Amino acid sequence: VQLQASGGGLVQPGGSLRLSCAASGSISSINVMGWYRQAPGKQRELVATIAAGGSTNYADSVKGRFTISRDNAKNTVYLQMSSLKLEDTAVYYCYVDMARHGGSWSGPHWGQGTQVTVSS
């Protein structure tokens, strides 16, 4: 299972970005998909997750500003980030807890990370 993230970049405070992460590898089903982030000098932290059925979970710091969604047919998870703040600057990692491929389940799986920089 490989996860390919894209969509990071430089944005001004108050701006928006959309991250995408596609999972590949003959996958037939994915349980939970999500995003974590790690700022310099800090531990990796949960941003948001979404289950196969659509239920979501958000960190308090991003509630009301970020929206997670997924396309199960494309094995892709998205993170729409709005009203970005300086403190949102971090490397964002996409995440899959368990994926079914070739008749078996495996996980967790992590993407390579995409940099989001919020700066004026």
mmCIF file of C-alpha atoms in Angstrom:
data_model
loop_
_atom_site.group_PDB
_atom_site.id
_atom_site.type_symbol
_atom_site.label_atom_id
_atom_site.label_comp_id
_atom_site.label_asym_id
_atom_site.label_seq_id
_atom_site.Cartn_x
_atom_site.Cartn_y
_atom_site.Cartn_z
ATOM 1 C CA VAL A 1 0.000 0.000 0.000
ATOM 2 C CA GLN A 2 1.390 3.372 -1.015
ATOM 3 C CA LEU A 3 0.020 6.761 -0.051
ATOM 4 C CA GLN A 4 0.750 9.768 -2.250
ATOM 5 C CA ALA A 5 -0.068 13.163 -0.793
ATOM 6 C CA SER A 6 -0.251 16.431 -2.676
ATOM 7 C CA GLY A 7 -1.546 19.974 -2.358
ATOM 8 C CA GLY A 8 0.755 21.547 0.185
ATOM 9 C CA GLY A 9 2.336 24.927 -0.292
ATOM 10 C CA LEU A 10 2.733 28.467 0.961
ATOM 11 C CA VAL A 11 -0.346 30.457 1.895
ATOM 12 C CA GLN A 12 -1.062 33.671 3.744
ATOM 13 C CA PRO A 13 -2.913 33.716 7.056
ATOM 14 C CA GLY A 14 -6.631 33.444 6.426
ATOM 15 C CA GLY A 15 -6.087 31.595 3.177
ATOM 16 C CA SER A 16 -7.100 28.123 2.078
ATOM 17 C CA LEU A 17 -5.454 24.965 0.805
ATOM 18 C CA ARG A 18 -6.734 21.548 -0.170
ATOM 19 C CA LEU A 19 -4.676 18.439 0.459
ATOM 20 C CA SER A 20 -5.248 15.150 -1.317
ATOM 21 C CA CYS A 21 -3.906 11.685 -0.628
ATOM 22 C CA ALA A 22 -4.430 8.704 -2.890
ATOM 23 C CA ALA A 23 -3.853 5.150 -1.711
ATOM 24 C CA SER A 24 -2.705 2.581 -4.254
ATOM 25 C CA GLY A 25 -1.783 -1.091 -4.288
ATOM 26 C CA SER A 26 -4.737 -3.240 -5.398
ATOM 27 C CA ILE A 27 -6.794 -2.046 -2.446
ATOM 28 C CA SER A 28 -10.342 -3.295 -2.064
ATOM 29 C CA SER A 29 -11.263 -1.572 1.189
ATOM 30 C CA ILE A 30 -9.913 0.982 3.637
ATOM 31 C CA ASN A 31 -11.080 1.434 7.211
ATOM 32 C CA VAL A 32 -10.047 4.829 8.578
ATOM 33 C CA MET A 33 -8.231 7.509 6.573
ATOM 34 C CA GLY A 34 -6.879 10.684 8.022
ATOM 35 C CA TRP A 35 -4.319 13.401 8.400
ATOM 36 C CA TYR A 36 -1.694 14.074 11.029
ATOM 37 C CA ARG A 37 0.781 16.939 11.170
ATOM 38 C CA GLN A 38 4.134 17.655 12.704
ATOM 39 C CA ALA A 39 5.478 21.114 13.306
ATOM 40 C CA PRO A 40 9.198 21.744 13.888
ATOM 41 C CA GLY A 41 10.209 20.699 17.376
ATOM 42 C CA LYS A 42 6.811 19.181 18.144
ATOM 43 C CA GLN A 43 5.317 15.725 18.176
ATOM 44 C CA ARG A 44 3.107 14.451 15.393
ATOM 45 C CA GLU A 45 -0.522 15.204 16.193
ATOM 46 C CA LEU A 46 -3.894 14.167 14.879
ATOM 47 C CA VAL A 47 -5.624 16.627 12.579
ATOM 48 C CA ALA A 48 -8.679 14.718 11.374
ATOM 49 C CA THR A 49 -9.882 11.229 10.539
ATOM 50 C CA ILE A 50 -12.775 9.816 8.570
ATOM 51 C CA ALA A 51 -14.153 6.311 8.740
ATOM 52 C CA ALA A 52 -15.351 4.281 5.770
ATOM 53 C CA GLY A 53 -18.930 5.131 6.628
ATOM 54 C CA GLY A 54 -18.202 8.843 6.765
ATOM 55 C CA SER A 55 -17.986 9.596 10.467
ATOM 56 C CA THR A 56 -15.352 12.201 11.207
ATOM 57 C CA ASN A 57 -13.132 13.280 14.073
ATOM 58 C CA TYR A 58 -11.224 16.560 14.348
ATOM 59 C CA ALA A 59 -8.620 18.052 16.608
ATOM 60 C CA ASP A 60 -10.096 20.921 18.620
ATOM 61 C CA SER A 61 -7.591 23.302 17.058
ATOM 62 C CA VAL A 62 -9.004 22.782 13.547
ATOM 63 C CA LYS A 63 -12.718 22.328 14.196
ATOM 64 C CA GLY A 64 -14.787 24.686 12.108
ATOM 65 C CA ARG A 65 -11.849 25.489 9.819
ATOM 66 C CA PHE A 66 -10.837 22.144 8.285
ATOM 67 C CA THR A 67 -13.050 19.604 6.548
ATOM 68 C CA ILE A 68 -12.032 16.032 5.847
ATOM 69 C CA SER A 69 -13.697 13.962 3.153
ATOM 70 C CA ARG A 70 -12.996 10.822 1.160
ATOM 71 C CA ASP A 71 -13.829 9.166 -2.115
ATOM 72 C CA ASN A 72 -13.990 5.442 -1.473
ATOM 73 C CA ALA A 73 -14.098 4.605 -5.176
ATOM 74 C CA LYS A 74 -10.769 6.396 -5.635
ATOM 75 C CA ASN A 75 -9.259 5.416 -2.253
ATOM 76 C CA THR A 76 -8.547 9.088 -1.752
ATOM 77 C CA VAL A 77 -8.838 11.340 1.268
ATOM 78 C CA TYR A 78 -9.012 15.127 1.167
ATOM 79 C CA LEU A 79 -8.419 17.871 3.688
ATOM 80 C CA GLN A 80 -9.930 21.261 2.923
ATOM 81 C CA MET A 81 -8.193 23.819 5.099
ATOM 82 C CA SER A 82 -9.648 27.303 5.487
ATOM 83 C CA SER A 83 -8.923 30.306 7.699
ATOM 84 C CA LEU A 84 -5.364 29.080 8.006
ATOM 85 C CA LYS A 85 -3.274 30.333 10.897
ATOM 86 C CA LEU A 86 0.447 30.644 11.418
ATOM 87 C CA GLU A 87 0.271 27.732 13.853
ATOM 88 C CA ASP A 88 -1.066 25.445 11.125
ATOM 89 C CA THR A 89 2.420 25.416 9.593
ATOM 90 C CA ALA A 90 3.635 21.817 9.598
ATOM 91 C CA VAL A 91 4.342 18.769 7.507
ATOM 92 C CA TYR A 92 1.029 17.032 6.923
ATOM 93 C CA TYR A 93 0.974 13.238 6.697
ATOM 94 C CA CYS A 94 -1.880 11.196 5.344
ATOM 95 C CA TYR A 95 -2.738 8.008 7.165
ATOM 96 C CA VAL A 96 -4.621 4.764 6.693
ATOM 97 C CA ASP A 97 -5.201 2.567 9.702
ATOM 98 C CA MET A 98 -6.055 -0.669 7.898
ATOM 99 C CA ALA A 99 -6.371 -1.494 4.197
ATOM 100 C CA ARG A 100 -7.590 -4.691 2.575
ATOM 101 C CA HIS A 101 -5.561 -5.863 -0.397
ATOM 102 C CA GLY A 102 -4.972 -9.277 -1.865
ATOM 103 C CA GLY A 103 -7.405 -10.829 0.615
ATOM 104 C CA SER A 104 -5.693 -9.614 3.751
ATOM 105 C CA TRP A 105 -5.573 -6.499 5.897
ATOM 106 C CA SER A 106 -2.465 -4.505 6.725
ATOM 107 C CA GLY A 107 -1.609 -1.246 8.412
ATOM 108 C CA PRO A 108 -1.077 1.360 9.530
ATOM 109 C CA HIS A 109 0.239 3.107 6.464
ATOM 110 C CA TRP A 110 1.689 6.605 6.163
ATOM 111 C CA GLY A 111 2.239 8.966 3.281
ATOM 112 C CA GLN A 112 5.477 10.829 2.678
ATOM 113 C CA GLY A 113 4.263 14.170 4.023
ATOM 114 C CA THR A 114 3.505 17.457 2.355
ATOM 115 C CA GLN A 115 4.645 20.832 3.676
ATOM 116 C CA VAL A 116 2.073 23.477 4.541
ATOM 117 C CA THR A 117 3.506 26.883 5.375
ATOM 118 C CA VAL A 118 1.309 29.727 6.567
ATOM 119 C CA SER A 119 3.181 32.993 6.420
ATOM 120 C CA SER A 120 2.612 36.630 5.592
#
